[in-house]
Amino acid sequence: MKNFKKILCIFLFGPFLIFSQEKAQDTTAVKLERAAFESAWIIDNPTNVLYGKNTMEIQMAHRFGLINGGTADLAGIWARSNIRIGVSYAIHDRLTLGFGTSKFNVLQDFNWKVALLRQTRGNEMPVSVSYYGNFAIDASNKRFARKQDRYSYFHQLIIAKRFSPNFSMQIAPSISHYNAVEPRVRNDMFGLALSGRYKVSPQTAILVDISLPFTHHLFPDDAVSPINGFDPEPGYGLGLEFRTSSHAFQLTFSNYQGIVPQTNYMYNTNDFFYGDFLIGFNITRLYNF
């Protein structure tokens, strides 16, 4: 739990950062830059996007099976797939709360996103900084020694910049935590996401998303290959995004089949360069109240 002391800094200094920028906007003619991305997700990672107060977003994410699973699976479409349905609601321009349910491990995730700093058009603030976190419960029939062993957490600091109307990037360090893990597997996993978006038309953009887990699990010293654990494979994703005023559709191609972020950073075994990749999509719909 010592690693989570770092996360407390977000809660200690986050309100101060928000208050400082809000105060500056009240006393000057500072104009905010548009969000760096058009959707709250870019393939497998959250973005810095937060919607206006009283906006509800319906989310649906789908990941088919592996393309190299065999010809009988029709490029993974008939294979075992994962799906998540979620909803989020903006209770403030800087705060969104959400809930989602996923097929794999029957995960129930409660999530939140906070805008700490927002990029301005005059470059007074050159980047946007947001914090995303979730708390997930494994509601499957798997037996756990304690109720708390079903819990996992994910925290990510998202630093994003809109370089031009067509090009945006973000870098996002993260920490994933599982209360209960297999023998010789660490409870915490540090990671880093690098994501970019380039518009090729007013409604269409090319997406790139790379997820890099850094923490090494513990392996038996006398084993040539891991037996009781493994180092998770990095995630590589490409996608096309089609956007309207209230919809976003992302067609994705990646080696992540998990949808709740900590499952990917902690347990992904699909090696993109070995041919372990799959087709997926993300769909969002906005409602304003």
Coordinates of C-alpha atoms in Angstrom, one line a residue:
M1 CA 0.0 0.0 0.0
K2 CA 3.0 2.3 0.2
N3 CA 2.8 2.9 -3.5
F4 CA -0.7 4.5 -3.0
K5 CA 0.8 7.3 -0.9
K6 CA 1.8 8.9 -4.2
I7 CA -1.8 8.8 -5.3
L8 CA -2.8 10.9 -2.3
C9 CA -0.9 13.8 -3.8
I10 CA -3.6 14.1 -6.4
F11 CA -6.3 14.5 -3.8
L12 CA -4.1 16.9 -1.7
F13 CA -3.0 19.2 -4.5
G14 CA -5.7 18.6 -7.0
P15 CA -8.3 20.9 -5.4
F16 CA -5.6 23.6 -5.1
L17 CA -4.7 23.3 -8.8
I18 CA -8.4 23.5 -9.8
F19 CA -9.1 26.5 -7.6
S20 CA -6.0 28.3 -8.9
Q21 CA -7.0 27.9 -12.6
E22 CA -10.6 28.8 -12.0
K23 CA -9.6 31.9 -10.1
A24 CA -7.3 32.9 -13.0
Q25 CA -10.1 32.5 -15.5
D26 CA -12.4 34.7 -13.4
T27 CA -9.9 37.5 -13.3
T28 CA -8.5 37.4 -16.9
A29 CA -9.7 36.8 -20.4
V30 CA -8.2 33.3 -20.6
K31 CA -10.0 31.1 -23.1
L32 CA -9.9 27.3 -22.8
E33 CA -8.6 25.2 -25.7
R34 CA -10.9 22.5 -27.1
A35 CA -10.4 19.0 -25.6
A36 CA -7.4 17.2 -27.2
F37 CA -9.7 14.2 -28.1
E38 CA -13.3 13.7 -29.2
S39 CA -14.1 10.7 -27.0
A40 CA -13.5 9.8 -23.4
W41 CA -11.5 6.8 -24.5
I42 CA -8.8 6.2 -27.1
I43 CA -8.9 2.5 -27.9
D44 CA -7.9 1.0 -24.6
N45 CA -7.1 4.0 -22.4
P46 CA -9.1 6.9 -21.1
T47 CA -8.5 10.4 -22.5
N48 CA -8.6 13.8 -20.9
V49 CA -12.1 14.5 -22.2
L50 CA -14.7 15.6 -19.7
Y51 CA -18.1 16.8 -20.9
G52 CA -20.2 19.8 -19.8
K53 CA -22.2 19.6 -16.6
N54 CA -25.3 17.4 -16.8
T55 CA -24.1 15.4 -19.8
M56 CA -24.6 11.7 -19.7
E57 CA -22.5 9.3 -21.8
I58 CA -23.6 5.8 -22.8
Q59 CA -20.6 3.5 -23.5
M60 CA -20.3 0.2 -25.3
A61 CA -17.0 -1.6 -25.9
H62 CA -16.6 -4.9 -27.7
R63 CA -13.5 -7.1 -28.3
F64 CA -13.7 -10.1 -30.5
G65 CA -11.5 -13.2 -30.2
L66 CA -7.9 -13.5 -31.5
I67 CA -7.6 -13.3 -35.3
N68 CA -5.0 -16.1 -35.3
G69 CA -7.4 -18.4 -33.3
G70 CA -8.2 -20.4 -36.5
T71 CA -10.2 -20.2 -39.7
A72 CA -13.3 -21.6 -38.0
D73 CA -13.5 -18.4 -35.9
L74 CA -13.9 -16.1 -38.9
A75 CA -11.0 -13.8 -37.9
G76 CA -12.0 -14.0 -34.3
I77 CA -15.6 -12.8 -34.8
W78 CA -17.1 -16.2 -33.8
A79 CA -14.6 -16.7 -31.0
R80 CA -15.2 -15.9 -27.3
S81 CA -15.6 -12.2 -27.0
N82 CA -15.6 -9.6 -24.3
I83 CA -18.0 -6.7 -23.9
R84 CA -18.6 -3.8 -21.5
I85 CA -21.6 -1.5 -21.2
G86 CA -21.2 1.6 -19.1
V87 CA -22.7 5.0 -18.3
S88 CA -21.1 8.2 -17.0
Y89 CA -22.5 11.5 -15.8
A90 CA -20.9 14.9 -15.5
I91 CA -21.9 16.4 -12.2
H92 CA -19.6 19.3 -12.9
D93 CA -17.5 20.5 -15.9
R94 CA -14.5 19.1 -14.1
L95 CA -15.9 15.9 -12.5
T96 CA -17.5 12.8 -14.1
L97 CA -18.7 9.7 -12.3
G98 CA -19.4 6.4 -14.0
F99 CA -20.3 2.7 -13.7
G100 CA -19.8 -0.2 -16.1
T101 CA -20.3 -4.0 -16.3
S102 CA -18.0 -6.3 -18.3
K103 CA -18.4 -9.9 -19.5
F104 CA -15.0 -11.3 -18.5
N105 CA -14.8 -12.1 -14.8
V106 CA -18.2 -10.3 -14.5
L107 CA -16.4 -7.1 -13.5
Q108 CA -18.4 -4.3 -12.0
D109 CA -16.4 -1.0 -12.2
F110 CA -17.0 2.3 -10.6
N111 CA -15.0 5.1 -12.2
W112 CA -14.3 8.8 -12.0
K113 CA -12.4 11.5 -13.9
V114 CA -11.3 14.9 -12.7
A115 CA -9.9 17.8 -14.7
L116 CA -7.0 19.2 -12.7
L117 CA -5.7 21.6 -15.3
R118 CA -7.0 22.6 -18.7
Q119 CA -5.1 23.8 -21.7
T120 CA -5.7 27.4 -22.8
R121 CA -5.7 28.9 -26.2
G122 CA -3.1 31.5 -25.4
N123 CA -0.8 28.8 -24.0
E124 CA -0.9 30.2 -20.5
M125 CA -1.5 26.6 -19.6
P126 CA 0.2 24.5 -22.3
V127 CA -1.3 21.1 -21.4
S128 CA -4.3 19.5 -19.8
V129 CA -3.9 17.4 -16.8
S130 CA -6.7 15.0 -15.7
Y131 CA -7.0 12.1 -13.2
Y132 CA -8.9 8.9 -14.0
G133 CA -9.5 6.2 -11.4
N134 CA -11.7 3.2 -10.9
F135 CA -12.6 0.5 -8.4
A136 CA -13.6 -2.9 -9.8
I137 CA -15.3 -5.9 -8.3
D138 CA -14.8 -9.4 -9.6
A139 CA -18.4 -10.8 -9.3
S140 CA -17.6 -14.2 -11.0
N141 CA -18.2 -17.6 -9.4
K142 CA -14.5 -17.9 -8.6
R143 CA -13.9 -18.5 -4.9
F144 CA -12.0 -15.9 -2.9
A145 CA -10.8 -16.2 0.7
R146 CA -12.1 -12.8 1.5
K147 CA -14.6 -10.4 0.0
Q148 CA -11.8 -7.8 -0.4
D149 CA -9.9 -10.2 -2.5
R150 CA -12.3 -9.5 -5.4
Y151 CA -11.3 -5.8 -5.5
S152 CA -8.9 -4.1 -7.9
Y153 CA -8.0 -0.5 -8.6
F154 CA -6.6 1.7 -11.4
H155 CA -5.2 5.2 -11.2
Q156 CA -4.0 7.2 -14.1
L157 CA -2.7 10.8 -14.5
I158 CA -3.4 12.0 -18.1
I159 CA -1.2 14.8 -19.5
A160 CA -2.7 15.8 -22.9
K161 CA -2.0 18.5 -25.5
R162 CA -3.9 19.7 -28.5
F163 CA -1.0 20.7 -30.8
S164 CA -3.3 21.7 -33.7
P165 CA -6.9 21.3 -34.8
N166 CA -5.8 18.0 -36.4
F167 CA -3.2 16.5 -34.1
S168 CA -3.3 15.7 -30.3
M169 CA -1.2 13.5 -28.0
Q170 CA -1.2 12.4 -24.4
I171 CA 1.1 10.6 -22.0
A172 CA -0.4 8.8 -19.0
P173 CA 1.4 7.1 -16.2
S174 CA -0.7 4.7 -14.2
I175 CA -0.7 2.2 -11.3
S176 CA -2.9 -0.9 -11.2
H177 CA -3.5 -2.8 -7.9
Y178 CA -5.1 -6.1 -7.1
N179 CA -5.8 -7.0 -3.5
A180 CA -5.3 -10.7 -4.3
V181 CA -2.9 -12.2 -6.9
E182 CA -1.3 -15.5 -7.8
P183 CA 1.8 -16.7 -6.0
R184 CA 5.0 -14.7 -7.1
V185 CA 2.9 -12.1 -8.8
R186 CA 3.2 -8.5 -7.5
N187 CA 0.0 -6.7 -6.3
D188 CA 1.0 -3.4 -8.1
M189 CA 1.8 -2.7 -11.7
F190 CA 3.2 0.6 -12.9
G191 CA 2.5 1.5 -16.5
L192 CA 2.7 4.2 -19.1
A193 CA 0.3 5.0 -22.0
L194 CA 1.2 6.9 -25.1
S195 CA -1.7 7.9 -27.3
G196 CA -2.2 10.1 -30.4
R197 CA -5.0 11.2 -32.7
Y198 CA -4.7 12.7 -36.2
K199 CA -7.7 14.0 -38.1
V200 CA -7.8 13.1 -41.8
S201 CA -11.3 14.7 -42.3
P202 CA -13.7 16.7 -40.2
Q203 CA -15.4 13.5 -38.9
T204 CA -12.6 10.9 -39.3
A205 CA -9.3 10.4 -37.4
I206 CA -6.5 7.8 -37.1
L207 CA -5.8 6.6 -33.5
V208 CA -2.6 5.1 -32.0
D209 CA -2.5 3.8 -28.5
I210 CA 0.5 2.1 -26.7
S211 CA 0.4 0.7 -23.2
L212 CA 3.6 -0.2 -21.5
P213 CA 3.6 -2.2 -18.2
F214 CA 6.9 -1.6 -16.3
T215 CA 6.8 -3.7 -13.1
H216 CA 8.4 -7.2 -13.3
H217 CA 6.6 -10.1 -11.6
L218 CA 8.6 -12.6 -9.5
F219 CA 9.6 -15.9 -11.1
P220 CA 11.2 -19.0 -9.7
D221 CA 15.0 -18.6 -9.9
D222 CA 15.5 -22.1 -11.2
A223 CA 13.0 -21.9 -14.0
V224 CA 13.9 -21.1 -17.6
S225 CA 10.4 -20.0 -18.3
P226 CA 7.8 -18.5 -15.9
I227 CA 5.7 -21.1 -14.0
N228 CA 3.8 -19.2 -11.3
G229 CA 3.7 -15.9 -13.0
F230 CA 4.5 -13.8 -16.1
D231 CA 5.4 -10.3 -17.2
P232 CA 2.4 -8.9 -19.0
E233 CA 2.8 -8.1 -22.7
P234 CA 2.7 -4.4 -23.8
G235 CA -0.4 -3.3 -25.6
Y236 CA -0.4 -1.9 -29.1
G237 CA -3.5 -0.5 -30.8
L238 CA -4.5 1.2 -34.0
G239 CA -7.9 2.6 -34.8
L240 CA -10.2 4.7 -36.9
E241 CA -12.6 7.1 -35.3
F242 CA -15.8 8.4 -36.8
R243 CA -17.4 11.3 -34.9
T244 CA -20.7 13.2 -35.0
S245 CA -22.0 15.8 -32.6
S246 CA -23.3 13.2 -30.2
H247 CA -21.7 9.9 -31.3
A248 CA -18.2 8.5 -31.5
F249 CA -17.4 5.2 -33.1
Q250 CA -13.9 3.7 -32.9
L251 CA -12.9 0.6 -34.9
T252 CA -9.9 -0.8 -33.2
F253 CA -7.1 -3.3 -33.9
S254 CA -5.1 -4.3 -30.9
N255 CA -3.8 -7.1 -28.7
Y256 CA -5.8 -6.2 -25.6
Q257 CA -9.0 -8.2 -25.0
G258 CA -9.6 -6.8 -21.6
I259 CA -11.6 -3.6 -21.4
V260 CA -11.2 -2.5 -17.7
P261 CA -7.6 -1.0 -17.8
Q262 CA -6.0 -2.9 -14.9
T263 CA -6.9 -6.3 -16.4
N264 CA -4.7 -5.4 -19.5
Y265 CA -1.8 -3.8 -17.7
M266 CA -1.6 -6.6 -15.1
Y267 CA -2.6 -9.8 -17.0
N268 CA -2.3 -9.4 -20.8
T269 CA -0.6 -12.5 -22.4
N270 CA -1.3 -11.6 -26.1
D271 CA 2.0 -10.7 -27.9
F272 CA 1.1 -8.3 -30.7
F273 CA 4.3 -9.2 -32.7
Y274 CA 3.6 -12.9 -32.4
G275 CA 0.3 -12.4 -34.2
D276 CA -2.0 -12.2 -31.1
F277 CA -4.3 -9.3 -32.1
L278 CA -8.0 -8.8 -32.4
I279 CA -10.7 -6.5 -33.8
G280 CA -12.9 -4.4 -31.5
F281 CA -14.9 -1.3 -31.3
N282 CA -15.9 1.5 -28.9
I283 CA -19.2 3.3 -29.2
T284 CA -20.4 6.3 -27.2
R285 CA -23.6 8.4 -27.2
L286 CA -24.0 11.7 -25.4
Y287 CA -27.2 13.0 -23.9
N288 CA -27.5 16.6 -22.5
F289 CA -30.0 17.4 -19.7

